[in-house]
Amino acid sequence: SLKVFDLPATESQLHINVVSNQEYTISHEADWITAPSSSQGKDGFDITCPVNDGVARAAIMILAIEEAEHYDTLTIRQKGTIIPSITFAGEGYTLNGSAGGKAEIPVTTNVPENELAFTLEFLSESTDWISGIGISGDKLTFEYTVNESNVRRNARIAKMHVADGKITIERYPNHI
């Protein structure tokens, strides 16, 4: 089953109720969560999270009794003190489709590069002509292929989100 726990941006402790007559393991990959590696019985367990001075974050925690093939998935979400934002310079971008290459578009964001992920929406029949999209310093960068037809290609960034926490930033710039 899927359970979601929301925590404030402040230092937090959360008690997770679990009743089990067998030992279960507790695993996660978040370096900001302190939790035991296993527990047993009717007392559950506690996790702690430090103050989050960044953007909101989330982590998946798995409780497992492997011998019984029983697993529970928990999502731990913690608000941040920074509200994520991103602003593009300009309203649309025209690329040289006869050459292909690397595009660099000025952008301003308060979200660290490693916490952003992007989804592209292709608006024409031609798809997958943009790759490697990301933020590098103050630029949105990506590679694009040569347009081998006379048909105009269009795409736009459909979503951006904090990669770990999947927090969507609704931003739809005009066509690329």
Short mmCIF file of N, CA and C in Angstrom, two decimals:
data_model
loop_
_atom_site.label_atom_id
_atom_site.label_comp_id
_atom_site.label_asym_id
_atom_site.label_seq_id
_atom_site.Cartn_x
_atom_site.Cartn_y
_atom_site.Cartn_z
N SER A 1 0.84 -1.19 0.00
CA SER A 1 0.00 0.00 0.00
C SER A 1 0.88 1.25 0.00
N LEU A 2 0.32 2.37 -0.48
CA LEU A 2 1.07 3.62 -0.57
C LEU A 2 0.59 4.57 0.51
N LYS A 3 1.54 5.06 1.30
CA LYS A 3 1.22 6.00 2.37
C LYS A 3 2.12 7.22 2.21
N VAL A 4 1.54 8.40 2.38
CA VAL A 4 2.28 9.64 2.21
C VAL A 4 2.27 10.40 3.53
N PHE A 5 3.45 10.89 3.92
CA PHE A 5 3.59 11.66 5.15
C PHE A 5 4.20 13.01 4.79
N ASP A 6 3.52 14.09 5.15
CA ASP A 6 3.98 15.44 4.86
C ASP A 6 4.54 16.09 6.12
N LEU A 7 5.73 16.66 5.97
CA LEU A 7 6.42 17.30 7.09
C LEU A 7 6.67 18.77 6.78
N PRO A 8 6.73 19.61 7.81
CA PRO A 8 7.04 21.02 7.59
C PRO A 8 8.53 21.19 7.25
N ALA A 9 8.91 22.41 6.88
CA ALA A 9 10.31 22.70 6.55
C ALA A 9 11.21 22.69 7.79
N THR A 10 10.62 22.81 8.97
CA THR A 10 11.39 22.81 10.21
C THR A 10 11.92 21.42 10.53
N GLU A 11 12.86 21.34 11.45
CA GLU A 11 13.35 20.04 11.90
C GLU A 11 12.15 19.24 12.41
N SER A 12 12.04 18.00 11.98
CA SER A 12 10.82 17.23 12.27
C SER A 12 11.14 15.82 12.70
N GLN A 13 10.27 15.31 13.56
CA GLN A 13 10.31 13.91 13.94
C GLN A 13 8.94 13.35 13.63
N LEU A 14 8.92 12.15 13.09
CA LEU A 14 7.67 11.50 12.71
C LEU A 14 7.67 10.08 13.24
N HIS A 15 6.58 9.70 13.89
CA HIS A 15 6.42 8.32 14.33
C HIS A 15 5.56 7.60 13.29
N ILE A 16 6.05 6.48 12.82
CA ILE A 16 5.31 5.69 11.84
C ILE A 16 4.82 4.43 12.53
N ASN A 17 3.51 4.28 12.58
CA ASN A 17 2.90 3.12 13.24
C ASN A 17 2.98 1.90 12.34
N VAL A 18 3.57 0.85 12.86
CA VAL A 18 3.65 -0.43 12.16
C VAL A 18 3.42 -1.51 13.20
N VAL A 19 2.60 -2.49 12.85
CA VAL A 19 2.41 -3.64 13.72
C VAL A 19 2.85 -4.87 12.92
N SER A 20 3.84 -5.58 13.45
CA SER A 20 4.35 -6.75 12.75
C SER A 20 4.87 -7.76 13.76
N ASN A 21 4.54 -9.01 13.54
CA ASN A 21 5.08 -10.05 14.41
C ASN A 21 6.40 -10.60 13.87
N GLN A 22 6.87 -10.01 12.78
CA GLN A 22 8.16 -10.39 12.21
C GLN A 22 9.02 -9.14 12.07
N GLU A 23 10.32 -9.34 12.06
CA GLU A 23 11.22 -8.21 11.83
C GLU A 23 11.05 -7.73 10.39
N TYR A 24 11.08 -6.42 10.21
CA TYR A 24 11.00 -5.85 8.86
C TYR A 24 12.16 -4.87 8.68
N THR A 25 12.61 -4.77 7.45
CA THR A 25 13.70 -3.84 7.14
C THR A 25 13.11 -2.51 6.68
N ILE A 26 13.87 -1.46 6.90
CA ILE A 26 13.47 -0.10 6.53
C ILE A 26 14.57 0.44 5.64
N SER A 27 14.26 0.74 4.39
CA SER A 27 15.30 1.23 3.48
C SER A 27 14.84 2.49 2.75
N HIS A 28 15.80 3.34 2.46
CA HIS A 28 15.57 4.56 1.70
C HIS A 28 16.93 5.07 1.23
N GLU A 29 16.91 5.98 0.27
CA GLU A 29 18.16 6.53 -0.25
C GLU A 29 18.33 8.01 0.06
N ALA A 30 17.50 8.57 0.91
CA ALA A 30 17.56 9.99 1.21
C ALA A 30 18.59 10.26 2.31
N ASP A 31 19.56 11.10 2.00
CA ASP A 31 20.58 11.42 3.01
C ASP A 31 20.06 12.38 4.07
N TRP A 32 18.85 12.87 3.92
CA TRP A 32 18.28 13.82 4.88
C TRP A 32 17.31 13.16 5.86
N ILE A 33 17.13 11.87 5.77
CA ILE A 33 16.24 11.14 6.70
C ILE A 33 17.09 10.24 7.58
N THR A 34 16.85 10.31 8.89
CA THR A 34 17.47 9.39 9.83
C THR A 34 16.39 8.41 10.28
N ALA A 35 16.65 7.13 10.06
CA ALA A 35 15.68 6.08 10.41
C ALA A 35 16.45 4.82 10.77
N PRO A 36 15.85 3.94 11.59
CA PRO A 36 16.52 2.66 11.87
C PRO A 36 16.51 1.80 10.61
N SER A 37 17.37 0.81 10.57
CA SER A 37 17.42 -0.07 9.40
C SER A 37 16.43 -1.22 9.51
N SER A 38 15.91 -1.45 10.73
CA SER A 38 14.90 -2.51 10.90
C SER A 38 14.14 -2.26 12.20
N SER A 39 13.02 -2.96 12.33
CA SER A 39 12.21 -2.88 13.53
C SER A 39 11.31 -4.10 13.60
N GLN A 40 10.59 -4.25 14.71
CA GLN A 40 9.69 -5.39 14.89
C GLN A 40 8.72 -5.05 16.01
N GLY A 41 7.55 -5.66 15.96
CA GLY A 41 6.60 -5.50 17.05
C GLY A 41 5.52 -4.48 16.73
N LYS A 42 4.90 -3.99 17.80
CA LYS A 42 3.75 -3.10 17.63
C LYS A 42 4.08 -1.63 17.85
N ASP A 43 5.36 -1.32 18.09
CA ASP A 43 5.73 0.05 18.43
C ASP A 43 6.04 0.94 17.23
N GLY A 44 6.20 0.38 16.04
CA GLY A 44 6.56 1.19 14.89
C GLY A 44 7.97 1.72 15.03
N PHE A 45 8.24 2.87 14.40
CA PHE A 45 9.59 3.45 14.48
C PHE A 45 9.48 4.95 14.23
N ASP A 46 10.56 5.65 14.57
CA ASP A 46 10.63 7.10 14.40
C ASP A 46 11.64 7.45 13.33
N ILE A 47 11.34 8.52 12.59
CA ILE A 47 12.31 9.08 11.67
C ILE A 47 12.50 10.55 12.05
N THR A 48 13.66 11.10 11.72
CA THR A 48 13.91 12.53 11.92
C THR A 48 14.43 13.12 10.62
N CYS A 49 14.08 14.38 10.43
CA CYS A 49 14.51 15.13 9.25
C CYS A 49 14.98 16.50 9.72
N PRO A 50 16.13 16.96 9.22
CA PRO A 50 16.62 18.28 9.62
C PRO A 50 15.82 19.39 8.94
N VAL A 51 16.07 20.62 9.33
CA VAL A 51 15.47 21.78 8.67
C VAL A 51 15.78 21.70 7.18
N ASN A 52 14.80 22.01 6.35
CA ASN A 52 15.01 22.02 4.90
C ASN A 52 15.07 23.48 4.44
N ASP A 53 16.29 23.98 4.24
CA ASP A 53 16.49 25.35 3.80
C ASP A 53 16.43 25.49 2.28
N GLY A 54 16.08 24.41 1.59
CA GLY A 54 16.00 24.44 0.14
C GLY A 54 14.56 24.32 -0.34
N VAL A 55 14.40 23.76 -1.55
CA VAL A 55 13.07 23.53 -2.10
C VAL A 55 12.52 22.24 -1.50
N ALA A 56 11.22 22.05 -1.61
CA ALA A 56 10.58 20.84 -1.07
C ALA A 56 11.26 19.59 -1.62
N ARG A 57 11.22 18.54 -0.85
CA ARG A 57 11.88 17.28 -1.25
C ARG A 57 11.02 16.11 -0.83
N ALA A 58 11.31 14.98 -1.41
CA ALA A 58 10.55 13.77 -1.09
C ALA A 58 11.46 12.56 -1.22
N ALA A 59 11.09 11.50 -0.52
CA ALA A 59 11.86 10.26 -0.57
C ALA A 59 10.90 9.09 -0.45
N ILE A 60 11.29 7.99 -1.04
CA ILE A 60 10.54 6.74 -0.94
C ILE A 60 11.21 5.88 0.11
N MET A 61 10.42 5.33 1.01
CA MET A 61 10.91 4.43 2.05
C MET A 61 10.20 3.09 1.86
N ILE A 62 10.95 2.02 1.89
CA ILE A 62 10.40 0.67 1.70
C ILE A 62 10.50 -0.10 3.02
N LEU A 63 9.38 -0.63 3.46
CA LEU A 63 9.35 -1.55 4.60
C LEU A 63 9.16 -2.93 4.01
N ALA A 64 10.02 -3.87 4.42
CA ALA A 64 9.98 -5.19 3.78
C ALA A 64 10.15 -6.32 4.77
N ILE A 65 9.31 -7.33 4.61
CA ILE A 65 9.51 -8.64 5.23
C ILE A 65 9.76 -9.56 4.04
N GLU A 66 11.01 -9.71 3.70
CA GLU A 66 11.35 -10.40 2.46
C GLU A 66 10.95 -11.86 2.45
N GLU A 67 11.08 -12.55 3.59
CA GLU A 67 10.72 -13.97 3.63
C GLU A 67 9.24 -14.18 3.30
N ALA A 68 8.41 -13.24 3.69
CA ALA A 68 6.96 -13.33 3.44
C ALA A 68 6.58 -12.60 2.15
N GLU A 69 7.56 -12.03 1.47
CA GLU A 69 7.32 -11.24 0.26
C GLU A 69 6.25 -10.17 0.50
N HIS A 70 6.38 -9.48 1.62
CA HIS A 70 5.45 -8.40 1.96
C HIS A 70 6.23 -7.08 1.98
N TYR A 71 5.71 -6.09 1.25
CA TYR A 71 6.38 -4.80 1.13
C TYR A 71 5.36 -3.68 1.29
N ASP A 72 5.78 -2.61 1.94
CA ASP A 72 4.98 -1.40 2.04
C ASP A 72 5.84 -0.24 1.55
N THR A 73 5.24 0.66 0.83
CA THR A 73 5.94 1.83 0.32
C THR A 73 5.41 3.07 1.03
N LEU A 74 6.33 3.84 1.57
CA LEU A 74 5.98 5.10 2.21
C LEU A 74 6.63 6.23 1.43
N THR A 75 5.95 7.34 1.31
CA THR A 75 6.53 8.54 0.71
C THR A 75 6.63 9.59 1.82
N ILE A 76 7.83 10.08 2.03
CA ILE A 76 8.08 11.12 3.02
C ILE A 76 8.34 12.41 2.23
N ARG A 77 7.50 13.41 2.45
CA ARG A 77 7.67 14.70 1.77
C ARG A 77 7.92 15.77 2.82
N GLN A 78 8.88 16.64 2.53
CA GLN A 78 9.18 17.73 3.44
C GLN A 78 9.15 19.06 2.68
N LYS A 79 8.36 19.99 3.21
CA LYS A 79 8.31 21.32 2.61
C LYS A 79 9.69 21.96 2.71
N GLY A 80 9.92 22.98 1.90
CA GLY A 80 11.17 23.72 1.95
C GLY A 80 10.90 25.18 2.23
N THR A 81 11.95 25.90 2.57
CA THR A 81 11.80 27.33 2.82
C THR A 81 11.86 28.13 1.52
N ILE A 82 12.28 27.51 0.43
CA ILE A 82 12.37 28.18 -0.87
C ILE A 82 11.23 27.69 -1.76
N ILE A 83 10.50 28.64 -2.34
CA ILE A 83 9.47 28.28 -3.31
C ILE A 83 10.15 28.21 -4.67
N PRO A 84 10.12 27.04 -5.33
CA PRO A 84 10.84 26.91 -6.60
C PRO A 84 10.27 27.84 -7.67
N SER A 85 11.18 28.45 -8.44
CA SER A 85 10.74 29.28 -9.55
C SER A 85 11.75 29.17 -10.69
N ILE A 86 11.27 29.44 -11.88
CA ILE A 86 12.13 29.46 -13.06
C ILE A 86 11.54 30.46 -14.04
N THR A 87 12.41 31.28 -14.64
CA THR A 87 11.98 32.29 -15.59
C THR A 87 12.89 32.21 -16.81
N PHE A 88 12.27 32.20 -17.98
CA PHE A 88 13.02 32.19 -19.23
C PHE A 88 13.10 33.60 -19.79
N ALA A 89 14.24 33.97 -20.36
CA ALA A 89 14.36 35.24 -21.06
C ALA A 89 13.70 35.06 -22.42
N GLY A 90 12.84 35.96 -22.80
CA GLY A 90 12.19 35.85 -24.10
C GLY A 90 10.94 35.00 -24.05
N GLU A 91 10.26 34.94 -25.19
CA GLU A 91 8.98 34.22 -25.24
C GLU A 91 9.00 33.01 -26.14
N GLY A 92 9.96 32.89 -26.99
CA GLY A 92 10.05 31.74 -27.88
C GLY A 92 11.43 31.73 -28.51
N TYR A 93 11.83 30.62 -29.07
CA TYR A 93 13.18 30.49 -29.58
C TYR A 93 13.15 29.78 -30.91
N THR A 94 13.86 30.34 -31.87
CA THR A 94 13.98 29.73 -33.18
C THR A 94 15.39 29.19 -33.31
N LEU A 95 15.49 27.94 -33.70
CA LEU A 95 16.78 27.28 -33.82
C LEU A 95 17.14 27.11 -35.29
N ASN A 96 18.42 27.00 -35.58
CA ASN A 96 18.88 26.75 -36.94
C ASN A 96 18.75 25.26 -37.23
N GLY A 97 17.63 24.85 -37.77
CA GLY A 97 17.36 23.44 -38.02
C GLY A 97 18.19 22.85 -39.14
N SER A 98 18.81 23.70 -39.98
CA SER A 98 19.62 23.16 -41.07
C SER A 98 20.98 22.68 -40.57
N ALA A 99 21.34 23.06 -39.36
CA ALA A 99 22.65 22.68 -38.83
C ALA A 99 22.56 21.74 -37.64
N GLY A 100 21.53 21.86 -36.83
CA GLY A 100 21.52 21.11 -35.58
C GLY A 100 22.58 21.68 -34.66
N GLY A 101 22.67 21.15 -33.46
CA GLY A 101 23.71 21.62 -32.56
C GLY A 101 23.25 21.72 -31.13
N LYS A 102 23.86 22.66 -30.40
CA LYS A 102 23.56 22.86 -28.98
C LYS A 102 22.91 24.22 -28.81
N ALA A 103 21.78 24.24 -28.11
CA ALA A 103 21.08 25.49 -27.82
C ALA A 103 21.37 25.90 -26.39
N GLU A 104 21.45 27.20 -26.16
CA GLU A 104 21.61 27.78 -24.83
C GLU A 104 20.63 28.93 -24.71
N ILE A 105 19.70 28.81 -23.78
CA ILE A 105 18.65 29.80 -23.58
C ILE A 105 18.80 30.37 -22.17
N PRO A 106 18.90 31.69 -22.04
CA PRO A 106 19.04 32.29 -20.70
C PRO A 106 17.86 31.95 -19.79
N VAL A 107 18.17 31.63 -18.55
CA VAL A 107 17.14 31.24 -17.59
C VAL A 107 17.57 31.69 -16.20
N THR A 108 16.59 32.00 -15.36
CA THR A 108 16.85 32.34 -13.97
C THR A 108 16.05 31.38 -13.10
N THR A 109 16.71 30.71 -12.17
CA THR A 109 16.02 29.78 -11.28
C THR A 109 16.69 29.76 -9.92
N ASN A 110 15.91 29.43 -8.90
CA ASN A 110 16.47 29.29 -7.56
C ASN A 110 16.58 27.82 -7.16
N VAL A 111 16.37 26.92 -8.12
CA VAL A 111 16.45 25.48 -7.85
C VAL A 111 17.82 24.99 -8.33
N PRO A 112 18.55 24.26 -7.50
CA PRO A 112 19.85 23.74 -7.93
C PRO A 112 19.72 22.85 -9.17
N GLU A 113 20.73 22.91 -10.03
CA GLU A 113 20.73 22.16 -11.29
C GLU A 113 20.41 20.69 -11.10
N ASN A 114 21.00 20.07 -10.07
CA ASN A 114 20.83 18.63 -9.87
C ASN A 114 19.46 18.25 -9.34
N GLU A 115 18.60 19.22 -9.04
CA GLU A 115 17.27 18.92 -8.53
C GLU A 115 16.18 19.19 -9.56
N LEU A 116 16.57 19.53 -10.79
CA LEU A 116 15.59 19.78 -11.83
C LEU A 116 15.55 18.64 -12.83
N ALA A 117 14.38 18.37 -13.33
CA ALA A 117 14.21 17.42 -14.43
C ALA A 117 13.18 18.04 -15.37
N PHE A 118 13.17 17.63 -16.61
CA PHE A 118 12.34 18.27 -17.61
C PHE A 118 11.54 17.23 -18.40
N THR A 119 10.38 17.66 -18.86
CA THR A 119 9.58 16.86 -19.77
C THR A 119 9.30 17.73 -20.99
N LEU A 120 9.52 17.20 -22.17
CA LEU A 120 9.26 17.94 -23.39
C LEU A 120 7.94 17.50 -23.99
N GLU A 121 7.25 18.45 -24.59
CA GLU A 121 6.03 18.14 -25.33
C GLU A 121 6.32 18.51 -26.79
N PHE A 122 6.31 17.52 -27.66
CA PHE A 122 6.54 17.76 -29.08
C PHE A 122 5.21 18.11 -29.72
N LEU A 123 5.16 19.24 -30.42
CA LEU A 123 3.91 19.78 -30.96
C LEU A 123 3.77 19.53 -32.46
N SER A 124 4.70 18.84 -33.05
CA SER A 124 4.63 18.51 -34.47
C SER A 124 4.87 17.01 -34.61
N GLU A 125 4.76 16.52 -35.83
CA GLU A 125 4.92 15.08 -36.05
C GLU A 125 6.32 14.60 -35.73
N SER A 126 7.29 15.45 -35.91
CA SER A 126 8.66 15.10 -35.62
C SER A 126 8.88 15.09 -34.10
N THR A 127 9.38 13.99 -33.59
CA THR A 127 9.64 13.87 -32.16
C THR A 127 11.09 13.44 -31.93
N ASP A 128 11.51 13.53 -30.72
CA ASP A 128 12.84 13.08 -30.29
C ASP A 128 13.98 13.80 -31.00
N TRP A 129 13.79 15.04 -31.39
CA TRP A 129 14.87 15.80 -32.02
C TRP A 129 15.60 16.68 -31.02
N ILE A 130 15.13 16.67 -29.78
CA ILE A 130 15.80 17.39 -28.70
C ILE A 130 16.24 16.36 -27.66
N SER A 131 17.46 16.51 -27.16
CA SER A 131 17.96 15.59 -26.13
C SER A 131 18.89 16.34 -25.20
N GLY A 132 19.21 15.72 -24.08
CA GLY A 132 20.19 16.26 -23.15
C GLY A 132 19.79 17.58 -22.52
N ILE A 133 18.50 17.77 -22.27
CA ILE A 133 18.03 19.04 -21.74
C ILE A 133 18.40 19.18 -20.26
N GLY A 134 18.89 20.34 -19.89
CA GLY A 134 19.27 20.58 -18.50
C GLY A 134 19.65 22.03 -18.28
N ILE A 135 19.98 22.35 -17.05
CA ILE A 135 20.41 23.69 -16.68
C ILE A 135 21.92 23.65 -16.45
N SER A 136 22.60 24.60 -17.02
CA SER A 136 24.04 24.75 -16.80
C SER A 136 24.29 26.22 -16.48
N GLY A 137 24.55 26.50 -15.21
CA GLY A 137 24.71 27.89 -14.79
C GLY A 137 23.42 28.65 -14.97
N ASP A 138 23.46 29.69 -15.77
CA ASP A 138 22.26 30.49 -16.02
C ASP A 138 21.66 30.25 -17.40
N LYS A 139 21.86 29.03 -17.92
CA LYS A 139 21.36 28.68 -19.25
C LYS A 139 20.63 27.34 -19.22
N LEU A 140 19.53 27.28 -19.97
CA LEU A 140 18.88 26.02 -20.29
C LEU A 140 19.59 25.52 -21.54
N THR A 141 20.13 24.32 -21.49
CA THR A 141 20.89 23.80 -22.64
C THR A 141 20.28 22.49 -23.12
N PHE A 142 20.41 22.25 -24.41
CA PHE A 142 19.99 20.97 -24.99
C PHE A 142 20.61 20.82 -26.37
N GLU A 143 20.66 19.59 -26.83
CA GLU A 143 21.13 19.27 -28.17
C GLU A 143 19.91 19.10 -29.07
N TYR A 144 20.04 19.49 -30.33
CA TYR A 144 18.96 19.27 -31.28
C TYR A 144 19.55 18.80 -32.61
N THR A 145 18.78 17.98 -33.31
CA THR A 145 19.25 17.37 -34.56
C THR A 145 18.86 18.23 -35.75
N VAL A 146 19.50 17.96 -36.86
CA VAL A 146 19.20 18.63 -38.13
C VAL A 146 17.77 18.29 -38.53
N ASN A 147 17.06 19.29 -39.03
CA ASN A 147 15.71 19.06 -39.57
C ASN A 147 15.87 18.69 -41.04
N GLU A 148 15.70 17.41 -41.34
CA GLU A 148 15.93 16.91 -42.70
C GLU A 148 14.71 17.03 -43.60
N SER A 149 13.65 17.65 -43.11
CA SER A 149 12.46 17.86 -43.93
C SER A 149 12.17 19.35 -44.02
N ASN A 150 11.20 19.69 -44.80
CA ASN A 150 10.78 21.09 -44.90
C ASN A 150 9.65 21.41 -43.94
N VAL A 151 9.33 20.48 -43.07
CA VAL A 151 8.22 20.65 -42.12
C VAL A 151 8.76 21.27 -40.84
N ARG A 152 8.12 22.33 -40.40
CA ARG A 152 8.53 23.02 -39.17
C ARG A 152 8.34 22.09 -37.97
N ARG A 153 9.34 22.08 -37.10
CA ARG A 153 9.26 21.29 -35.86
C ARG A 153 9.00 22.24 -34.70
N ASN A 154 8.17 21.79 -33.77
CA ASN A 154 7.86 22.59 -32.59
C ASN A 154 7.91 21.71 -31.35
N ALA A 155 8.36 22.31 -30.28
CA ALA A 155 8.34 21.63 -28.98
C ALA A 155 8.25 22.69 -27.91
N ARG A 156 7.85 22.28 -26.74
CA ARG A 156 7.90 23.19 -25.59
C ARG A 156 8.19 22.37 -24.34
N ILE A 157 8.71 23.05 -23.36
CA ILE A 157 8.96 22.41 -22.09
C ILE A 157 7.61 22.31 -21.40
N ALA A 158 7.13 21.09 -21.21
CA ALA A 158 5.80 20.89 -20.65
C ALA A 158 5.82 20.97 -19.13
N LYS A 159 6.90 20.53 -18.51
CA LYS A 159 6.98 20.55 -17.04
C LYS A 159 8.43 20.64 -16.63
N MET A 160 8.61 21.18 -15.49
CA MET A 160 9.87 21.07 -14.79
C MET A 160 9.53 20.68 -13.37
N HIS A 161 10.34 19.91 -12.76
CA HIS A 161 10.05 19.54 -11.38
C HIS A 161 11.33 19.28 -10.64
N VAL A 162 11.25 19.37 -9.35
CA VAL A 162 12.38 19.01 -8.52
C VAL A 162 12.52 17.50 -8.65
N ALA A 163 13.66 17.06 -9.11
CA ALA A 163 13.84 15.66 -9.51
C ALA A 163 13.52 14.68 -8.38
N ASP A 164 14.06 14.92 -7.20
CA ASP A 164 13.84 13.99 -6.09
C ASP A 164 12.39 14.01 -5.63
N GLY A 165 11.83 15.20 -5.53
CA GLY A 165 10.49 15.33 -4.97
C GLY A 165 9.38 15.41 -5.99
N LYS A 166 9.72 15.42 -7.29
CA LYS A 166 8.71 15.49 -8.34
C LYS A 166 7.75 16.65 -8.13
N ILE A 167 8.28 17.77 -7.73
CA ILE A 167 7.44 18.95 -7.50
C ILE A 167 7.36 19.73 -8.79
N THR A 168 6.20 19.81 -9.36
CA THR A 168 6.04 20.42 -10.67
C THR A 168 6.08 21.94 -10.57
N ILE A 169 6.81 22.54 -11.49
CA ILE A 169 6.78 23.98 -11.68
C ILE A 169 6.03 24.19 -12.99
N GLU A 170 4.84 24.74 -12.94
CA GLU A 170 4.06 24.94 -14.15
C GLU A 170 4.65 26.10 -14.94
N ARG A 171 5.24 25.80 -16.06
CA ARG A 171 5.81 26.84 -16.92
C ARG A 171 5.75 26.34 -18.34
N TYR A 172 5.11 27.08 -19.19
CA TYR A 172 4.96 26.68 -20.58
C TYR A 172 5.45 27.81 -21.48
N PRO A 173 6.74 27.86 -21.75
CA PRO A 173 7.21 28.90 -22.67
C PRO A 173 6.68 28.62 -24.07
N ASN A 174 6.72 29.63 -24.91
CA ASN A 174 6.30 29.42 -26.29
C ASN A 174 7.19 28.39 -26.94
N HIS A 175 6.90 28.09 -28.15
CA HIS A 175 7.56 27.01 -28.88
C HIS A 175 9.06 27.19 -28.98
N ILE A 176 9.75 26.07 -29.02
CA ILE A 176 11.17 26.03 -29.36
C ILE A 176 11.23 25.64 -30.81
#
